[in-house]
Tab-separated table of C-alpha atoms and ligand atoms in Angstrom:
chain	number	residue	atom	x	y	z
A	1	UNK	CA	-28.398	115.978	19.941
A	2	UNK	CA	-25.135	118.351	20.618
A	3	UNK	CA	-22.447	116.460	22.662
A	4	UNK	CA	-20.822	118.277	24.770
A	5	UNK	CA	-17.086	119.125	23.703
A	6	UNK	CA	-14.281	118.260	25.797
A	7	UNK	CA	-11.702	120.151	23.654
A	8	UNK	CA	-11.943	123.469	23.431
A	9	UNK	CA	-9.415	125.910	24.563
A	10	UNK	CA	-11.661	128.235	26.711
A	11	UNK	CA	-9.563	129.544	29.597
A	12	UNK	CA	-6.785	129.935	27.237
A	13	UNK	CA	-8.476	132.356	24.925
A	14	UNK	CA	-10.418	133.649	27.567
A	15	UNK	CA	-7.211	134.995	29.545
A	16	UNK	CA	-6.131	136.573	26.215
A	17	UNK	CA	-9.360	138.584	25.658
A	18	UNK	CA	-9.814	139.911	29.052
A	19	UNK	CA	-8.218	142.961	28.722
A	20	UNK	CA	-10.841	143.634	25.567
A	21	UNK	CA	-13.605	143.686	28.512
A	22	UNK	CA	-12.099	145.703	31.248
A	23	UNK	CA	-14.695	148.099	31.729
A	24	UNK	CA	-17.388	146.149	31.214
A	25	UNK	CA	-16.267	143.825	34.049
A	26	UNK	CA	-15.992	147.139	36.613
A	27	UNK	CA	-20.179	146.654	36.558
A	28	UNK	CA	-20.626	143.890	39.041
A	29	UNK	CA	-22.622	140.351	37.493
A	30	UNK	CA	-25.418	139.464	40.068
A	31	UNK	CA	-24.421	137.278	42.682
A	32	UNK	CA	-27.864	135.417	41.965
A	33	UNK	CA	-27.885	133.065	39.020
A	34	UNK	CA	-31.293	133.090	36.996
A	35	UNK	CA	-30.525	129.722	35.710
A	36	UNK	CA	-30.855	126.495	37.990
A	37	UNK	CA	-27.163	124.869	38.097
A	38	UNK	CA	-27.382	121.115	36.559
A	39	UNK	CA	-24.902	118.343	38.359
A	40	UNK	CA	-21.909	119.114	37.897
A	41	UNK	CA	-20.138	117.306	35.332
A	42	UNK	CA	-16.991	114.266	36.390
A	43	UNK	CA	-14.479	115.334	33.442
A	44	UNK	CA	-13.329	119.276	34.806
A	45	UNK	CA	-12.403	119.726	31.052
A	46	UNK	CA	-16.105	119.927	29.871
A	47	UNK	CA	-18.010	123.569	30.721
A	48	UNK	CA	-20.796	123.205	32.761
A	49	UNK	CA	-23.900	125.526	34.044
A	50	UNK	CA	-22.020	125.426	37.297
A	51	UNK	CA	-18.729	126.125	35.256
A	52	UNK	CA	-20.606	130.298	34.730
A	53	UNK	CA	-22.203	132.852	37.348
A	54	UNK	CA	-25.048	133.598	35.296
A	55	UNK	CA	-26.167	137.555	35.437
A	56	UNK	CA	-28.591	139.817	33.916
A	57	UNK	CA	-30.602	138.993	30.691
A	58	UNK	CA	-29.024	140.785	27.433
A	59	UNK	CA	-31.703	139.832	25.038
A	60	UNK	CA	-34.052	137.183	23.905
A	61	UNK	CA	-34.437	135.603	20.358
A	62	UNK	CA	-36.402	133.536	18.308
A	63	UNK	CA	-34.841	130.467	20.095
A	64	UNK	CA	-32.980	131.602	22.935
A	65	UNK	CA	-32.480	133.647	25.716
A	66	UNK	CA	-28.849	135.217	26.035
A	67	UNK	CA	-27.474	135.984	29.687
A	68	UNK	CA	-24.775	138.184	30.641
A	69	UNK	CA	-22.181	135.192	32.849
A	70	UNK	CA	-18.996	135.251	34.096
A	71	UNK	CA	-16.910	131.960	34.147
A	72	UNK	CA	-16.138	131.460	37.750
A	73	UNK	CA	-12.198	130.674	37.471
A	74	UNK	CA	-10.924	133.112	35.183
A	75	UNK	CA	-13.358	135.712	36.035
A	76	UNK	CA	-14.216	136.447	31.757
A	77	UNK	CA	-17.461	137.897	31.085
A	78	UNK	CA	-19.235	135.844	28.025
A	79	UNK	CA	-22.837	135.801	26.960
A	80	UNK	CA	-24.470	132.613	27.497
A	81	UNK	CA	-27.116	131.516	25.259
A	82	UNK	CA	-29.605	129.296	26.277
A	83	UNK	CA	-31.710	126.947	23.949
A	84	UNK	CA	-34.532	124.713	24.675
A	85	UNK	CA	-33.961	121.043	22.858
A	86	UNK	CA	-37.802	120.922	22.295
A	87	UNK	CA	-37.874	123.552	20.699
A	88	UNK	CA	-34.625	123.103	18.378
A	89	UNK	CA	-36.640	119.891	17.580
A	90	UNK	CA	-39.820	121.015	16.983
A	91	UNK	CA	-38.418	123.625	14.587
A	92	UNK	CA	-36.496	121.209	13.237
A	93	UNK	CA	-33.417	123.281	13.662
A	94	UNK	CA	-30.971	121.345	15.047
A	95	UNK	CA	-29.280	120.788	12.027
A	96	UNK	CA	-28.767	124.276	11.568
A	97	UNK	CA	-27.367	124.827	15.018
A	98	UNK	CA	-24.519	122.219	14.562
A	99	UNK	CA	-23.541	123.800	11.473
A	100	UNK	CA	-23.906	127.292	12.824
A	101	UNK	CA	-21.722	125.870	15.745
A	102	UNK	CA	-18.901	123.764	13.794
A	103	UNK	CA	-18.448	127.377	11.954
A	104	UNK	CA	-18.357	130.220	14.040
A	105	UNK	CA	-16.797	127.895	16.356
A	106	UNK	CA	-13.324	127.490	14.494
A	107	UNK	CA	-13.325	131.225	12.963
A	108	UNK	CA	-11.113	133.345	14.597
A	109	UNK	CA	-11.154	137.444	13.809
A	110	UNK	CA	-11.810	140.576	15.566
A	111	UNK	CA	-14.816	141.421	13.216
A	112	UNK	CA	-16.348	137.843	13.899
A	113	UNK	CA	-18.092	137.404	17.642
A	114	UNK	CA	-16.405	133.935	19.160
A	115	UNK	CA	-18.212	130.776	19.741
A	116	UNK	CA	-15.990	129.512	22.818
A	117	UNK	CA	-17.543	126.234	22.821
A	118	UNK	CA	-21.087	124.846	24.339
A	119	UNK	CA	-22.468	122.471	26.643
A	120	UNK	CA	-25.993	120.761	27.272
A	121	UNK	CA	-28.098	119.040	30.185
A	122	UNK	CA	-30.994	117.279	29.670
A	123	UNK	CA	-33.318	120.427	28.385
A	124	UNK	CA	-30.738	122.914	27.077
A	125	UNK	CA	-28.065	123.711	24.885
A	126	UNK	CA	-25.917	126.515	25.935
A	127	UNK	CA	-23.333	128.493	23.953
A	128	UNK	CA	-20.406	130.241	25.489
A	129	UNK	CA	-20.431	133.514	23.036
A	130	UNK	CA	-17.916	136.259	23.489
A	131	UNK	CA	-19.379	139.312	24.958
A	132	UNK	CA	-20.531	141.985	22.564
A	133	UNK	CA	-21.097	144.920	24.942
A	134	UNK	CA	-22.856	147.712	22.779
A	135	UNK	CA	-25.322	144.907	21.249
A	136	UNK	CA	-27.138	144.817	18.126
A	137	UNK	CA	-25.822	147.352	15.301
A	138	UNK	CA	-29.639	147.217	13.877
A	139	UNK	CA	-30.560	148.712	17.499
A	140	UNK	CA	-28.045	151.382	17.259
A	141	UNK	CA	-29.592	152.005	13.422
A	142	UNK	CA	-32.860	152.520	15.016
A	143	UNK	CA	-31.902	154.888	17.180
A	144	UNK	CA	-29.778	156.941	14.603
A	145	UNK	CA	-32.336	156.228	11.783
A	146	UNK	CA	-28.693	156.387	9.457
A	147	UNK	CA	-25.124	156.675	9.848
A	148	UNK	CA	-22.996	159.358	8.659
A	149	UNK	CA	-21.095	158.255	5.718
A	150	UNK	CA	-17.701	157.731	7.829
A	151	UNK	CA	-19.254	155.408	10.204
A	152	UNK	CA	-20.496	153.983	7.378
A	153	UNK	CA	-17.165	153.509	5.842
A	154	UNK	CA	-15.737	152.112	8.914
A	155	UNK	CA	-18.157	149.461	9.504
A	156	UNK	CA	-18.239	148.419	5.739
A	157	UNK	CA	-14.102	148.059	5.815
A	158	UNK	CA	-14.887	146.327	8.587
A	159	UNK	CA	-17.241	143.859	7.148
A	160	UNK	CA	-15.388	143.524	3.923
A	161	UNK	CA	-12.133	142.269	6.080
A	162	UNK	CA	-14.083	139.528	8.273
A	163	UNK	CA	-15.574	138.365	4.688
A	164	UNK	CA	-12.453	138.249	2.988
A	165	UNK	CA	-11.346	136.600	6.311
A	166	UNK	CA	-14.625	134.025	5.614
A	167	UNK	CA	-13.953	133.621	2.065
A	168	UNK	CA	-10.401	132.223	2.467
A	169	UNK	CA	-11.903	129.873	4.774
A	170	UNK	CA	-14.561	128.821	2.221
A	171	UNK	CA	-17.804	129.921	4.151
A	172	UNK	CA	-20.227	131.797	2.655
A	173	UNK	CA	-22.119	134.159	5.071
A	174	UNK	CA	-25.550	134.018	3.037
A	175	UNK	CA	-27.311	136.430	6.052
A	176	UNK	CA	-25.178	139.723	6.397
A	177	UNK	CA	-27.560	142.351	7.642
A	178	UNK	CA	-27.581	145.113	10.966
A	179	UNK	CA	-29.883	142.574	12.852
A	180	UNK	CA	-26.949	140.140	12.390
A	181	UNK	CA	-24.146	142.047	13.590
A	182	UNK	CA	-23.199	142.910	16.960
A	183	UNK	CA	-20.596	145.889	18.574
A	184	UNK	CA	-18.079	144.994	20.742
A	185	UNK	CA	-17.181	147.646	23.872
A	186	UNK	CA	-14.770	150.076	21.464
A	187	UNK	CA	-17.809	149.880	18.637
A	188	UNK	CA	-16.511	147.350	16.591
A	189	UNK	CA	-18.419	145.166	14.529
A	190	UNK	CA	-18.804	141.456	14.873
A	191	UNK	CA	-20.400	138.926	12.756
A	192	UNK	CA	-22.820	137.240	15.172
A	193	UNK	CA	-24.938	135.006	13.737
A	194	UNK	CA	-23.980	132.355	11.273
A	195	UNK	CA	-27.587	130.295	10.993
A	196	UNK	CA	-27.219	130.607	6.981
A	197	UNK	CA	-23.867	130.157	6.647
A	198	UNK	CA	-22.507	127.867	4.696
A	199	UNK	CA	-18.767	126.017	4.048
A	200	UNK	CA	-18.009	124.975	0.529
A	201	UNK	CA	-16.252	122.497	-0.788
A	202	UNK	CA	-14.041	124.337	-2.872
A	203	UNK	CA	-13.723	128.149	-2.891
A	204	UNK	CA	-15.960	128.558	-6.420
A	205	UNK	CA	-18.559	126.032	-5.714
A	206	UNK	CA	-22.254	127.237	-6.972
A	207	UNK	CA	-24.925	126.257	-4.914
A	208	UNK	CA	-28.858	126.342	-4.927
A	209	UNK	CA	-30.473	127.065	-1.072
A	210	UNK	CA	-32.513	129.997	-1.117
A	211	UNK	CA	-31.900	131.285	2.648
A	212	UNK	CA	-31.447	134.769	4.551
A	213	UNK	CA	-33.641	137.809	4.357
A	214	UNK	CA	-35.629	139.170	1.407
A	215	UNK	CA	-34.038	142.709	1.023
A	216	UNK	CA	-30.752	141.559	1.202
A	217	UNK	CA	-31.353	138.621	-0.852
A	218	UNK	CA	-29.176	138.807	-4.759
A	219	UNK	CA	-30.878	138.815	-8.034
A	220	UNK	CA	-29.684	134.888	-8.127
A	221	UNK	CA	-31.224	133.576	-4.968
A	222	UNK	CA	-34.098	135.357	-5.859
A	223	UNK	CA	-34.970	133.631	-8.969
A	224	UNK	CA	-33.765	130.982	-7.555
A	225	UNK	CA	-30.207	130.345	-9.794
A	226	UNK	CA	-27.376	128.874	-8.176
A	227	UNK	CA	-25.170	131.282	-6.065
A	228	UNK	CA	-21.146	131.308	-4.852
A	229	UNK	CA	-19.417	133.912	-2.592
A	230	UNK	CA	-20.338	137.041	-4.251
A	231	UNK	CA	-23.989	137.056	-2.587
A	232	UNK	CA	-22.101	138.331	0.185
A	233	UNK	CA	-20.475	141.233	-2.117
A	234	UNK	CA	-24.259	141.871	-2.946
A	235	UNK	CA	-25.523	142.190	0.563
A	236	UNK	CA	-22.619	144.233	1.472
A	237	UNK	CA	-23.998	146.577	-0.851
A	238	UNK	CA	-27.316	146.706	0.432
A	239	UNK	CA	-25.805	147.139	3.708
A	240	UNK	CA	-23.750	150.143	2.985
A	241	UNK	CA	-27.219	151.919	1.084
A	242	UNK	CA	-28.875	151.128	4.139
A	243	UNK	CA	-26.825	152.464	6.845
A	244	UNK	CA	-26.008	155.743	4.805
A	245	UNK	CA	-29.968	156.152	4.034
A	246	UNK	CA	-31.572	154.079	6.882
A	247	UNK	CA	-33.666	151.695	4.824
A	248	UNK	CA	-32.764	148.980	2.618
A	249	UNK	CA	-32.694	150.112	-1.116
A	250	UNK	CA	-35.591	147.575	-2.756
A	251	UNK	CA	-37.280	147.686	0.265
A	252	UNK	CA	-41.733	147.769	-0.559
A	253	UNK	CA	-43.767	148.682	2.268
A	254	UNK	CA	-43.740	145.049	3.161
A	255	UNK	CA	-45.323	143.618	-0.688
A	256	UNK	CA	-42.480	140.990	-0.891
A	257	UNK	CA	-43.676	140.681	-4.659
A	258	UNK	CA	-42.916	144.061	-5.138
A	259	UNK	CA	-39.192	143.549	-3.171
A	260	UNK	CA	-38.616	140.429	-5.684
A	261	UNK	CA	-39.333	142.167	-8.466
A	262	UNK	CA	-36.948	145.211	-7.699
A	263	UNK	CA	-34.356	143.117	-6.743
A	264	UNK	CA	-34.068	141.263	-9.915
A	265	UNK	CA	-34.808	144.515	-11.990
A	266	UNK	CA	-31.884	145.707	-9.579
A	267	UNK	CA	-33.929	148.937	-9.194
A	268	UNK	CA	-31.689	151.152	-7.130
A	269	UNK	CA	-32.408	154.856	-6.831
A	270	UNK	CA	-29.703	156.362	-4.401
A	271	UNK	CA	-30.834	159.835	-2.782
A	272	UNK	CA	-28.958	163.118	-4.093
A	273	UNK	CA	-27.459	163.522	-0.517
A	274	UNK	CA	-25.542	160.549	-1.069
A	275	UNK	CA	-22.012	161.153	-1.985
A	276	UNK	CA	-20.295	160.615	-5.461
A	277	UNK	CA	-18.038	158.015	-3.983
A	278	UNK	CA	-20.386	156.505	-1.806
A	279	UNK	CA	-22.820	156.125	-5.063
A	280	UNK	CA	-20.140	154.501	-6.485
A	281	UNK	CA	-19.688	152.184	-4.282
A	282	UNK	CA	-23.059	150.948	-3.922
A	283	UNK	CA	-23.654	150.539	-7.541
A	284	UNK	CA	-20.561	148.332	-7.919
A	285	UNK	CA	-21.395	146.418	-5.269
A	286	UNK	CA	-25.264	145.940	-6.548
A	287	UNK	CA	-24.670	144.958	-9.931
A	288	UNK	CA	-26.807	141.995	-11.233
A	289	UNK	CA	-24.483	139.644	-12.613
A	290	UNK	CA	-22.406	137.955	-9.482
A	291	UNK	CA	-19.255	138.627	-11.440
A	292	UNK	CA	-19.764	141.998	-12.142
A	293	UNK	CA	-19.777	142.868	-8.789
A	294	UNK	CA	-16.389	144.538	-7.386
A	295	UNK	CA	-14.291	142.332	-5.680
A	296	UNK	CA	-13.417	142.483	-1.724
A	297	UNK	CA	-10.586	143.561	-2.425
A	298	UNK	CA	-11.072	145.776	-4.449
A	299	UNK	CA	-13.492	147.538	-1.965
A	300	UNK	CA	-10.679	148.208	0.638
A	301	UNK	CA	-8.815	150.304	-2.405
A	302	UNK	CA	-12.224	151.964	-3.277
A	303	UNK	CA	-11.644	155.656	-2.690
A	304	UNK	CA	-15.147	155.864	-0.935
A	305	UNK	CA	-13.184	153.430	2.410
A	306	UNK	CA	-10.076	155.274	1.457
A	307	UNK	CA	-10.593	158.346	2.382
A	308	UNK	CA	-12.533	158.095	5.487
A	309	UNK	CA	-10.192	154.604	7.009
A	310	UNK	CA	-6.909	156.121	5.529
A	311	UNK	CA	-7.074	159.684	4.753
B	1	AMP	P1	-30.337	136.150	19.468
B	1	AMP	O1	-31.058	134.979	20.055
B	1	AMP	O2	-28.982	135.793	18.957
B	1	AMP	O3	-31.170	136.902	18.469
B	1	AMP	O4	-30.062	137.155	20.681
B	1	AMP	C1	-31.094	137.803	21.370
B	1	AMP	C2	-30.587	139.133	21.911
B	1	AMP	O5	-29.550	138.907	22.861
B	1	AMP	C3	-29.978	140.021	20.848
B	1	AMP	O6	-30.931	140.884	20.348
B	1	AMP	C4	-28.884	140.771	21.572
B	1	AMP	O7	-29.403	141.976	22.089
B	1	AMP	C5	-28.514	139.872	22.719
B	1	AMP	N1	-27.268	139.154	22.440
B	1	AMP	C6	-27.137	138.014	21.717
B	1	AMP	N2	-25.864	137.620	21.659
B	1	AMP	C7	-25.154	138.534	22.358
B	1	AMP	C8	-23.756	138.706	22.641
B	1	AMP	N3	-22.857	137.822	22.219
B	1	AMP	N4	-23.383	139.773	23.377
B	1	AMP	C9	-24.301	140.673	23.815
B	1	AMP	N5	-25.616	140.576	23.573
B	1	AMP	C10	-26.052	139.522	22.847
């Protein structure tokens, strides 16, 4: 099971982010916590239950339940996620939790939500999680139905600099999708969820796991080849169809078959209200062969970003 860490720099990088969640701290935590506080711990240096004053609820996953908290002696709002151990073990999971934690926990950008560090007690696991306060960008998709194509454009440069911020530290996403990324208080996206990530040993290594969600999923993960980096360049892609249009491009009425087969046909039809440059993009983002697929790069000088991030 997770040990708890005794090294991580909290307070420090707190203090430096609290000016990030100013207004959100002007709305007052509840005084009442909604979690039971464990003994406290003998070593000060290790977070504890008793360490946060646990607030509202700000959502509930497949295998947690995230609470709004403040930590008591620098008064920084995080988001506390809570996870039951029999449940990480009966899902057999807790593999992928220590990987998702030993990554997100040593990235460090403004596009990628921080893992400040964890604890456990004898049920739970807790992660301290930086505080994303205008949650889920798939909820703000739902409510929209689609973006126009400058917010678009913003949250694609976005996600192209905290992947070529990934890439250079050899970890392969693998799950890039609205559901998966979060908005911080001045609407700026955040990676949040790193379940399917994945570091490599060096920066070009091919491997073979088919993981992360069907419509976003590359012609090569689909039938099952080996895949690098650029699956991330592919789901990019998708992304960008999908929040210009509102649904994901090979999407099939829920016939996966149908999904599978589209994918590796890469059958893409891109409505007429679509823009030239935004068309562009797409298609040279979803192109079949991983290598054909414009680089990261490359995407930050496309004149579709261009001219809506630096006109
Ligand atoms: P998850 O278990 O990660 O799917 O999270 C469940 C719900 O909690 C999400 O749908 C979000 O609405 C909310 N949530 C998770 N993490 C955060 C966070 N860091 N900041 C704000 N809300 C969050």
């Amino acid at each position: 099971m997770l040990k708890t860490n005794k090294n991580i720099p909290l307070a420090e990088s707190l203090r430096s982010k609290r000016n990030d969640i100013e207004d959100s701290r002007k709305k007052p935590i509840q005084s009442k916590a909604t979690l039971s506080n464990p003994q406290p711990t003998a070593e000060p240096k290790q977070w504890c239950l008793a360490d946060f004053e646990v607030g509202k609820s700000l959502g509930k996953g497949n295998f947690g339940h995230v609470f709004l908290a403040k930590e008591k002696k620098s008064g920084f709002i995080v988001a506390l996620k809570v996870l039951y151990k029999r449940q990480l073990a009966t899902t057999n999971i807790e593999k992928q939790l220590r990987r998702e934690v030993e990554i997100q926990g040593n990235l460090r950008h403004p596009n990628i939500l921080r893992l400040y560090g964890y604890f456990h007690d004898d049920t739970r696991v807790f992660l301290i999680l930086e505080y994303a306060a205008k949650g889920e960008l798939f909820a703000e998709l739902q409510i929209k139905k689609k973006f126009t194509e400058y917010e678009a454009a913003k949250y694609v440069a976005q996600m192209t600099n905290a992947l070529l911020y990934l890439h250079s530290k050899r970890v392969i996403h693998r799950d890039i999708k609205p559901e998966n990324l979060m908005l911080g208080l001045n609407g700026e996206l955040k990676i949040g969820d790193f379940g399917w990530s994945v570091r490599t040993g060096k920066l070009d290594t091919r491997r073979g796991t088919l993981c992360g969600t069907l419509d976003y999923l590359p012609p090569e993960m689909v039938e099952g080849r080996s895949h690098d980096k650029n699956v991330d360049v592919w789901s990019l892609g998708v992304l960008l169809y999908e929040l210009i249009v509102g649904d994901p491009p090979f999407e099939s009425d829920g016939v996966e078959e149908i999904t599978y087969t589209r994918i590796m046909k890469v059958d893409l039809h891109i409505p007429k209200y679509v823009s030239r440059d935004a068309t562009d993009l797409i298609t040279r983002l979803l192109r079949y062969s991983s290598s054909d697929r414009l680089s990261l790069k490359a995407v930050m000088h496309h004149p579709f970003i261009v001219k809506h991030i630096h006109p």
